[in-house]
Coordinates of C-alpha atoms in Angstrom, one line a residue:
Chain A
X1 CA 0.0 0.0 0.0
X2 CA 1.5 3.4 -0.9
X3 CA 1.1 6.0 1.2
X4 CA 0.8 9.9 0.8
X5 CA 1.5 13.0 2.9
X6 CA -0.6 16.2 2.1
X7 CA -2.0 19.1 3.5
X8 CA -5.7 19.1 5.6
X9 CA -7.0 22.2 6.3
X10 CA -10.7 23.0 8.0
X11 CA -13.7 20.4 7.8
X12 CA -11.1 17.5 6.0
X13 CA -10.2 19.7 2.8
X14 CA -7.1 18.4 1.4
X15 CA -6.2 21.2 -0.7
X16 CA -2.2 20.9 -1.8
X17 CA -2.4 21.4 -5.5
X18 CA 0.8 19.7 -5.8
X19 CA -0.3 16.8 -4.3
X20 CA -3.7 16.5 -6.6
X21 CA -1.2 16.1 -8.9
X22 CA -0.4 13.0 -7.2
X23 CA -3.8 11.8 -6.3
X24 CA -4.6 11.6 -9.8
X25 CA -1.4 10.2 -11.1
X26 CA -1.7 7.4 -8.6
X27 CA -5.6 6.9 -9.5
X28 CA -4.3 7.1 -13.6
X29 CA -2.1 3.7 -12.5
X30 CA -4.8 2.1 -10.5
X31 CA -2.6 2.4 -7.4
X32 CA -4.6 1.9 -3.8
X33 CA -3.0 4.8 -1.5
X34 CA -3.9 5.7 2.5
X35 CA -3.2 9.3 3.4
X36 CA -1.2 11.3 6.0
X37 CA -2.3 14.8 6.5
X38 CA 0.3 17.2 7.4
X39 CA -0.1 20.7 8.6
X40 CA 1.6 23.2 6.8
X41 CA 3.7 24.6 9.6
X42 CA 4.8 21.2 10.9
X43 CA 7.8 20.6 8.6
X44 CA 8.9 17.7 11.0
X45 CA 6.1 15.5 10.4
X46 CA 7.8 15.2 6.9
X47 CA 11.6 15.3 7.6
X48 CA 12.4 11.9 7.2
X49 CA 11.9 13.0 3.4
X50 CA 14.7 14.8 3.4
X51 CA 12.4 18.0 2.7
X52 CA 9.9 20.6 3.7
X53 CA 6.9 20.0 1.3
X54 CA 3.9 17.7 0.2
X55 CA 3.4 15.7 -1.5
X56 CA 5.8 12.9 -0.1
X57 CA 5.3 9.3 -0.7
X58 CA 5.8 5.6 0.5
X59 CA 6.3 2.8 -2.1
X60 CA 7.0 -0.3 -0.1
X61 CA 10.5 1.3 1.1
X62 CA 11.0 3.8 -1.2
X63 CA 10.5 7.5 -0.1
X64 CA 9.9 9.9 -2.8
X65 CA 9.1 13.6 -2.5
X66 CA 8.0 16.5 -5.3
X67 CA 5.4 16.0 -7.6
X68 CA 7.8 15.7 -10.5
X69 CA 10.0 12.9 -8.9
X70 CA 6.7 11.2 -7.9
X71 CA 5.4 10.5 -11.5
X72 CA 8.7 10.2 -12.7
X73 CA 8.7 7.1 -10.3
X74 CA 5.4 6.0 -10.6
X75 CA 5.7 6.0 -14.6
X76 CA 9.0 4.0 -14.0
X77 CA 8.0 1.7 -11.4
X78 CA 4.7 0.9 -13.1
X79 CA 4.5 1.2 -16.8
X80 CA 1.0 0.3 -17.5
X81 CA -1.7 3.2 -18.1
X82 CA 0.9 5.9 -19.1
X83 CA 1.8 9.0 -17.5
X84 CA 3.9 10.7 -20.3
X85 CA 3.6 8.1 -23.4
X86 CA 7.6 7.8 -23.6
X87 CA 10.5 10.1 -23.5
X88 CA 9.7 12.8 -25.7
X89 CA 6.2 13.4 -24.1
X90 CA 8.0 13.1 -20.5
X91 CA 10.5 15.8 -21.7
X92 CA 7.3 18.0 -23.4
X93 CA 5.0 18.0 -20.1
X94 CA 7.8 18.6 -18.1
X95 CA 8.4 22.1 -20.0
X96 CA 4.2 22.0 -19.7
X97 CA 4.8 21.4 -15.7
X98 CA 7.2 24.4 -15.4
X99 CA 5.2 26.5 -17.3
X100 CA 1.8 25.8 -15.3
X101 CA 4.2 26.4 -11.7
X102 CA 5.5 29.9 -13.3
X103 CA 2.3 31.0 -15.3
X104 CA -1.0 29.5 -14.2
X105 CA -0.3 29.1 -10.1
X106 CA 0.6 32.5 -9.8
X107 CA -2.4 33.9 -11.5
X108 CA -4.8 31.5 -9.6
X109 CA -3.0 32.3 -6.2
X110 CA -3.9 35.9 -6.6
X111 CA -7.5 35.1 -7.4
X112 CA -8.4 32.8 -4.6
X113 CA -5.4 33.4 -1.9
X114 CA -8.0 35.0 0.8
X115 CA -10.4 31.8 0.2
X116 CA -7.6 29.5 0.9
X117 CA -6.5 31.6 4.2
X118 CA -9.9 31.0 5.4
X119 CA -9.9 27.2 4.8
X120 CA -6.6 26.4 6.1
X121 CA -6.3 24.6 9.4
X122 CA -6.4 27.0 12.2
X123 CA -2.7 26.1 13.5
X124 CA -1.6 27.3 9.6
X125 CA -3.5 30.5 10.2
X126 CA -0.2 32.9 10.7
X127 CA 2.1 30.7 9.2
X128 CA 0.1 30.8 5.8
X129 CA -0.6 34.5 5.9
X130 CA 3.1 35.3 6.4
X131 CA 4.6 33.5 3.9
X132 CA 1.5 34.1 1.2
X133 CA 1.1 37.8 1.7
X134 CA 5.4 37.7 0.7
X135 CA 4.7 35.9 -2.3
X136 CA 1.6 37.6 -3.8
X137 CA 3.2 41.5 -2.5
X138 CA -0.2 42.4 -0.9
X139 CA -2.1 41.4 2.4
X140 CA -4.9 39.0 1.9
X141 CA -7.7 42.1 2.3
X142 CA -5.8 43.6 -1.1
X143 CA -6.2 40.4 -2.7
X144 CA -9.6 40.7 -2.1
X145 CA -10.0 44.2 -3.5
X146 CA -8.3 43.7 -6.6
X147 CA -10.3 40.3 -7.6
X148 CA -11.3 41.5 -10.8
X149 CA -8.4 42.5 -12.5
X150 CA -6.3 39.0 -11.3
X151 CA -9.3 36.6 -12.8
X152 CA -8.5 38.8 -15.8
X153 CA -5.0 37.8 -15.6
X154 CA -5.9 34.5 -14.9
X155 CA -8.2 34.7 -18.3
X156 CA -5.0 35.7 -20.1
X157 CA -3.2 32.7 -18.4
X158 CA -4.6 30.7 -19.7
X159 CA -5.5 31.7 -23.5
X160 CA -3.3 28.6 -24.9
X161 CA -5.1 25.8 -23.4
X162 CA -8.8 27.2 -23.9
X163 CA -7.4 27.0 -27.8
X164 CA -5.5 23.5 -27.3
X165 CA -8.8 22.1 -25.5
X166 CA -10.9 23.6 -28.5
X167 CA -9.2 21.2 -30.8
X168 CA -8.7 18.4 -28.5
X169 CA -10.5 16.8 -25.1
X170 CA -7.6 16.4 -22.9
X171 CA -4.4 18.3 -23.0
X172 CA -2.9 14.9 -23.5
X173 CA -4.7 14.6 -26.7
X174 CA -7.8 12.1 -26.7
X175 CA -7.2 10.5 -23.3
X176 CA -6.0 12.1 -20.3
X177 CA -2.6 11.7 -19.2
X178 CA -0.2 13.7 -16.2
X179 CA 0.0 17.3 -18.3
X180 CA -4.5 17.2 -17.4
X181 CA -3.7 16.1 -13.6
X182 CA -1.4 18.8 -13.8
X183 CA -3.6 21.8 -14.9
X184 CA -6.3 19.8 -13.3
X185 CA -4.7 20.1 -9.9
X186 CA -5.0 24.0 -10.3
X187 CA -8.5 23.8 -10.9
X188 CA -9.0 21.6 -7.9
X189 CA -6.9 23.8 -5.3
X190 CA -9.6 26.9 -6.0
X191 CA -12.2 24.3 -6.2
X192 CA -11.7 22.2 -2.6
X193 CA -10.7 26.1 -0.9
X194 CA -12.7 28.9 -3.3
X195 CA -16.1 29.0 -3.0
X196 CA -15.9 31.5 -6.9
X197 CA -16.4 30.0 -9.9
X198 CA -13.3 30.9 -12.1
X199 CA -14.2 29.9 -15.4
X200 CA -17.2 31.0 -17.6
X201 CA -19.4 28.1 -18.4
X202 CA -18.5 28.5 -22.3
X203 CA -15.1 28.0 -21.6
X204 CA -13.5 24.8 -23.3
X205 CA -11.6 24.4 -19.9
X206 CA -15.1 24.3 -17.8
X207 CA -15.9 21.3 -19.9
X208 CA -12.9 20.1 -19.1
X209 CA -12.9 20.2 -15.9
X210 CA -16.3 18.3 -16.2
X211 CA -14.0 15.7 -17.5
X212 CA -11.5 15.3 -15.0
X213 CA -14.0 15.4 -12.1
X214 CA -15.7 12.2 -13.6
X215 CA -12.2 10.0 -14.0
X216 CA -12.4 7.8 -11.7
X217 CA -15.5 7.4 -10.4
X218 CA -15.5 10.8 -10.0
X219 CA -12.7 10.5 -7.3
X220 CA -11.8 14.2 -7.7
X221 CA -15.3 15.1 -7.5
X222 CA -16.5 13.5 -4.1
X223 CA -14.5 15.3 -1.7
X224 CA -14.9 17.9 0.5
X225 CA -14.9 21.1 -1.0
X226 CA -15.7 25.1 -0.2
Chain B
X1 CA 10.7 15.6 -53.7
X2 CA 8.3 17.8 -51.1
X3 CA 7.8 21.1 -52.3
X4 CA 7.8 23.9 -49.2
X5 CA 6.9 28.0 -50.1
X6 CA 7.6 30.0 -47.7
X7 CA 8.4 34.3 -47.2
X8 CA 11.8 35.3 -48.3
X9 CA 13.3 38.9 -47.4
X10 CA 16.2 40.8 -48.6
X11 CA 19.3 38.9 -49.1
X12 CA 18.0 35.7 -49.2
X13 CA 16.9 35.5 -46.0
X14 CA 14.0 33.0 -45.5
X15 CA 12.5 34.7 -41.9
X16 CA 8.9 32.9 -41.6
X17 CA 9.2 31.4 -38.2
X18 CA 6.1 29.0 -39.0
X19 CA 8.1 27.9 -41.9
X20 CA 11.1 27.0 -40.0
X21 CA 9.1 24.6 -37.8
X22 CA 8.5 22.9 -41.1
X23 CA 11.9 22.9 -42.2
X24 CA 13.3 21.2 -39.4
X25 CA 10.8 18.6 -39.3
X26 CA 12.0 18.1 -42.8
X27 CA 15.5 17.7 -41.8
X28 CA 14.2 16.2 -38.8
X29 CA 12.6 13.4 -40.7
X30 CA 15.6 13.3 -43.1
X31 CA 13.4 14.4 -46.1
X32 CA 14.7 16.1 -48.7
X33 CA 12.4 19.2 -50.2
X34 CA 12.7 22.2 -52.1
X35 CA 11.9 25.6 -51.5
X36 CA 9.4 28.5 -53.4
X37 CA 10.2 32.1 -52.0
X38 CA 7.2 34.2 -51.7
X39 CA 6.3 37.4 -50.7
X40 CA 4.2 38.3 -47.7
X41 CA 1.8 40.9 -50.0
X42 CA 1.5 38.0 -52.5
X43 CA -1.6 35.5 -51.5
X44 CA -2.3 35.0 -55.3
X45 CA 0.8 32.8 -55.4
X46 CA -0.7 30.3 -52.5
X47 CA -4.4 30.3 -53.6
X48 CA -4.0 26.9 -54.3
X49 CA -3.3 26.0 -50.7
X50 CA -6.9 27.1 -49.7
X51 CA -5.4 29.6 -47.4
X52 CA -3.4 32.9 -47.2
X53 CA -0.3 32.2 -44.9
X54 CA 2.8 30.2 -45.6
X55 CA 4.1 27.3 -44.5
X56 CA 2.6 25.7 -47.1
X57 CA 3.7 21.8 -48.6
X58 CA 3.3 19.5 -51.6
X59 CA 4.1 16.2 -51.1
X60 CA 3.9 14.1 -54.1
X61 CA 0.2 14.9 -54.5
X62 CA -0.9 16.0 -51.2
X63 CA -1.2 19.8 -50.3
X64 CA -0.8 20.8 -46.6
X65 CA -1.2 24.0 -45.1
X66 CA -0.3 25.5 -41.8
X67 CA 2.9 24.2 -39.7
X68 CA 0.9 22.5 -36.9
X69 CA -1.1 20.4 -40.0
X70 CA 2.2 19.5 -42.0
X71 CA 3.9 18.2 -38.9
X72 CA 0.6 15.7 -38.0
X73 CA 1.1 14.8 -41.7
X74 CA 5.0 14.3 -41.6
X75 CA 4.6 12.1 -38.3
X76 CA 1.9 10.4 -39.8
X77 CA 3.3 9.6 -43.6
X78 CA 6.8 9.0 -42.0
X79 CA 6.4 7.3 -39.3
X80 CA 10.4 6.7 -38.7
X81 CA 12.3 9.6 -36.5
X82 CA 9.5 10.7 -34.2
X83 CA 8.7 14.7 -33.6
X84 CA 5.7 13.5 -31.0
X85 CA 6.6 9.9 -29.7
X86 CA 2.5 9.1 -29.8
X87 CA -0.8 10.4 -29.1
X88 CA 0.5 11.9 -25.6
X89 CA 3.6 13.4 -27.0
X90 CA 0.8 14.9 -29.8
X91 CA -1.8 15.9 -27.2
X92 CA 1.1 17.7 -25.4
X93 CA 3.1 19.2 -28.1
X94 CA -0.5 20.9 -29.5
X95 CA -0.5 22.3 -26.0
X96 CA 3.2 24.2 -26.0
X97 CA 2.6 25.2 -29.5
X98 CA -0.4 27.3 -28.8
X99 CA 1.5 28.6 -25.5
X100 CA 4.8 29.5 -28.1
X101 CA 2.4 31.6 -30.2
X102 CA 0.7 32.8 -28.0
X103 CA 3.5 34.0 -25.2
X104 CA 6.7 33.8 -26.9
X105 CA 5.7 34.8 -30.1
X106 CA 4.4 38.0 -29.0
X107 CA 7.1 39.3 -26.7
X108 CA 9.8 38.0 -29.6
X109 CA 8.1 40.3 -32.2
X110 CA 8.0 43.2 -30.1
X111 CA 11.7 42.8 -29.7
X112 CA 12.3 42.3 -33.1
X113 CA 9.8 43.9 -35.4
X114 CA 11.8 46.8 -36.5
X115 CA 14.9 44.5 -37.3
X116 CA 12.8 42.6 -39.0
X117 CA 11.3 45.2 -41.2
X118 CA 14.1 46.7 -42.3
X119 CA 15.1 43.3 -43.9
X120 CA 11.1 41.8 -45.6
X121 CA 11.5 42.7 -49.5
X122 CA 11.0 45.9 -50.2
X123 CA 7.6 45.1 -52.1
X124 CA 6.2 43.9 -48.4
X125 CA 7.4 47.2 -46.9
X126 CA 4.1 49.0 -46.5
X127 CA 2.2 45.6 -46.0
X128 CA 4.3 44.8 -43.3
X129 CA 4.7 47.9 -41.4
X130 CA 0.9 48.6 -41.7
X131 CA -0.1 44.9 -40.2
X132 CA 2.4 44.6 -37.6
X133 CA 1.8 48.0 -36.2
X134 CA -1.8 46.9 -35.8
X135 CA -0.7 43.7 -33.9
X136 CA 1.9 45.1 -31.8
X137 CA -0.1 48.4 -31.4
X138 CA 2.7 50.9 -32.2
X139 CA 4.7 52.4 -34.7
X140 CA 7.5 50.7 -35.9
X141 CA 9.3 53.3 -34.4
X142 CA 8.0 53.7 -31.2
X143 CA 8.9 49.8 -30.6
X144 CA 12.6 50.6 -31.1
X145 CA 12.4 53.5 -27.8
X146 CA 10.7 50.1 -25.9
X147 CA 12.9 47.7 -26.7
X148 CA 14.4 47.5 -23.1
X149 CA 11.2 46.9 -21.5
X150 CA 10.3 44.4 -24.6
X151 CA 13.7 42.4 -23.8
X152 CA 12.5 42.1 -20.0
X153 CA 9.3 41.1 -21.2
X154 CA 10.4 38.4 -23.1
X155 CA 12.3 36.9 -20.1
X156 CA 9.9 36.2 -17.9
X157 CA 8.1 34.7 -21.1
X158 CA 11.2 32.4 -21.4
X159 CA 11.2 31.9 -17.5
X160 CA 10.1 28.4 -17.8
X161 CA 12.1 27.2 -20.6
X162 CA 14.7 28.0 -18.7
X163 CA 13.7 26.3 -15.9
X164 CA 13.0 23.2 -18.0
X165 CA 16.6 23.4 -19.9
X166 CA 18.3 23.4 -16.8
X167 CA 16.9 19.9 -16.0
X168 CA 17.3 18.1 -19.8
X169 CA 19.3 19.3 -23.0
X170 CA 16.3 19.8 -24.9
X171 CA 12.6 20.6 -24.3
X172 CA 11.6 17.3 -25.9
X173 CA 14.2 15.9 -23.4
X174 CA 17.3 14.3 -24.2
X175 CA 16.7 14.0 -28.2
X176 CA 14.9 17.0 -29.7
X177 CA 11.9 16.5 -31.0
X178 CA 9.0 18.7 -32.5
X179 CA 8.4 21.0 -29.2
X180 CA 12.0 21.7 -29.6
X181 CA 11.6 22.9 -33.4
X182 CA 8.6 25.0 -32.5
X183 CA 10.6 27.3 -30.1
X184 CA 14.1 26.9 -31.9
X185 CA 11.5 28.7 -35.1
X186 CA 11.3 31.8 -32.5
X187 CA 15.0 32.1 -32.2
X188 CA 15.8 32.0 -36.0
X189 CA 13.2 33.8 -36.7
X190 CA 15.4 36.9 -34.6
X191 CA 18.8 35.2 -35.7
X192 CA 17.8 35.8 -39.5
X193 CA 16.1 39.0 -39.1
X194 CA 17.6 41.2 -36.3
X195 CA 21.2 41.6 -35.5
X196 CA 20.0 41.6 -31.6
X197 CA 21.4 39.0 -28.9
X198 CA 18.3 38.2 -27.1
X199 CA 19.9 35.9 -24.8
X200 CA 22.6 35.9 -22.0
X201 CA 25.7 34.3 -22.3
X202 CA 25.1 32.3 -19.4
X203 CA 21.1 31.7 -20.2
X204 CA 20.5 27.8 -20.5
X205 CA 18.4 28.7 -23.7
X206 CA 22.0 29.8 -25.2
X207 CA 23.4 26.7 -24.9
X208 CA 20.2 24.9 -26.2
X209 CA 19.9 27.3 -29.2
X210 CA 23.6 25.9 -30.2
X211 CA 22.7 22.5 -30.3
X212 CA 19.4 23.2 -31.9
X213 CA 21.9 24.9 -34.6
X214 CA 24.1 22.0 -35.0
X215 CA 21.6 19.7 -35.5
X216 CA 21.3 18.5 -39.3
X217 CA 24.9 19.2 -40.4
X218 CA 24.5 23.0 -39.4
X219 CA 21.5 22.9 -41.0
X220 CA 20.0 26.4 -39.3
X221 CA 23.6 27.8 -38.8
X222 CA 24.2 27.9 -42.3
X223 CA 21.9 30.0 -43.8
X224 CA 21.8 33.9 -44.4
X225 CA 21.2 35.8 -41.1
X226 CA 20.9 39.7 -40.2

């Protein structure tokens, strides 16, 4: 049995978008997994990883941390129901991966920040502010103020994949594969902490989205959410 | 013998970044073709492509327009020397190719659109100027007093190729494959047209760029350049 650490915050939410990435990746393989929640201040609970951050896993004795690493060894350890299709789409979703970290997390972070802050677990409650309110420049209440004009950012985001998902149902082509569960973990992150709705529901990536939540048996979809 | 017409500027130069995508899936695939210079101003002499805009192929009786199109075809007809690796690799690769033109692309030609202007064949010169000032929403002028903030632009644009050539030699990982031809087309594109460096010495892209130019016997190196 594999076994994942990730962050709870309020009412059971697990809302790391980093480990969604995960979540799915292991579902994708057919993997059975238990979970460990972590809180986000409590870096010790995860220090025999040899870092500071979720997701971590357990494969039999294998520890492996980052989201990266983790499909990387999932895809290599269990071959079947493919993650990346070979090396050239393993080198092409990486460049995807870095791009969605640098492009897309940003933009969303700005949008729904304040949401998350109110859903985290109460022992994060400084800890998050601190170190979010240094990444986004602002304090939570100016996030808030200046909604609009970051879902417009967001919108510009994420131009290239409305038109990739107009020609195609997955990002992955026609079946889904790890560069969906890594956009897909985005959507998730505002979904599980963000009670807005961030796309218009004529957007190719709603539809999406749709998608994704049924894979599964609509694992994504049954879980505790804003 | 595959026929390929594309734009060709002053001195030779052939400067239609689409086109190059297609030319080094040609070499890519190690198919030999030939090449029809057209103008930009001169649609007449692609009606028969259905379309307005170069790249545009014959192979044997086949007609294919636009780069995206011709590559599916190339992979498809010629199976040998992969530019996706299979559907995933496809599915992916559609993805980064929408982000290129729709990120890159943009902060590139800001950079470069006065270089580049100076060097189209002199019967585009008022077609060009009038339809890229439209798209980049100044005069051809006033883009040469923003060039500093264009350049800076452009970086953070880069930002996660970066991040991703750090980790592998090329985006498609450790072979280049079609992801790596759609941004190499960016960086000719400003190599034949503008006698700008836009990257740092020490910029991973640099590096990458080189081997992207010594792939095919020099095949990019060796052609005129600004």
């Amino acid at each position: 049995m594999i076994v994942l650490w990730e962050l709870e915050g309020k009412g059971g939410r697990r809302y790391s978008l980093f480990s969604w990435r995960t979540r799915m990746a292991l579902r994708h393989k057919g993997l059975a997994f238990e979970t460990r929640p972590v809180r986000m201040s409590d870096k010790a609970a995860i220090a025999f990883s040899g870092g500071g951050t979720v997701p971590v896993i357990k494969d039999a004795e294998t520890v492996v941390r980052d989201s990266w690493a983790i499909a990387e060894h999932l895809e290599r350890t269990y071959p079947e129901k493919p993650l990346f299709g070979g090396d050239i789409g393993r080198g092409v979703t990486h460049a995807l991966n870095a791009w969605v970290d640098r492009s897309i997390v940003p933009a969303m972070l700005a949008v729904i920040v304040a949401d998350i802050h109110e859903r985290v677990d109460p022992a994060d409650d400084a800890f998050f502010r601190q170190m979010m309110e240094k990444i986004v420049r602002a304090t939570l209440e100016e996030t808030r103020a200046s909604r609009d004009q970051a879902l417009r950012r967001l919108g510009s985001a994420l131009a290239p994949l409305q038109a990739t998902l107009k020609r195609q149902p997955f990002v992955s082509g026609a079946q889904p594969a790890y560069a969906d569960h890594i956009l897909f973990s985005v959507f998730q992150w505002a979904r599980v902490m963000s009670p807005q709705e961030v796309l218009a529901p004529e957007d190719p990536l709603c539809a999406w989205r749709e998608r994704m939540l049924d894979l599964f048996d609509g694992f994504a979809r049954n879980v505790p959410v804003a």
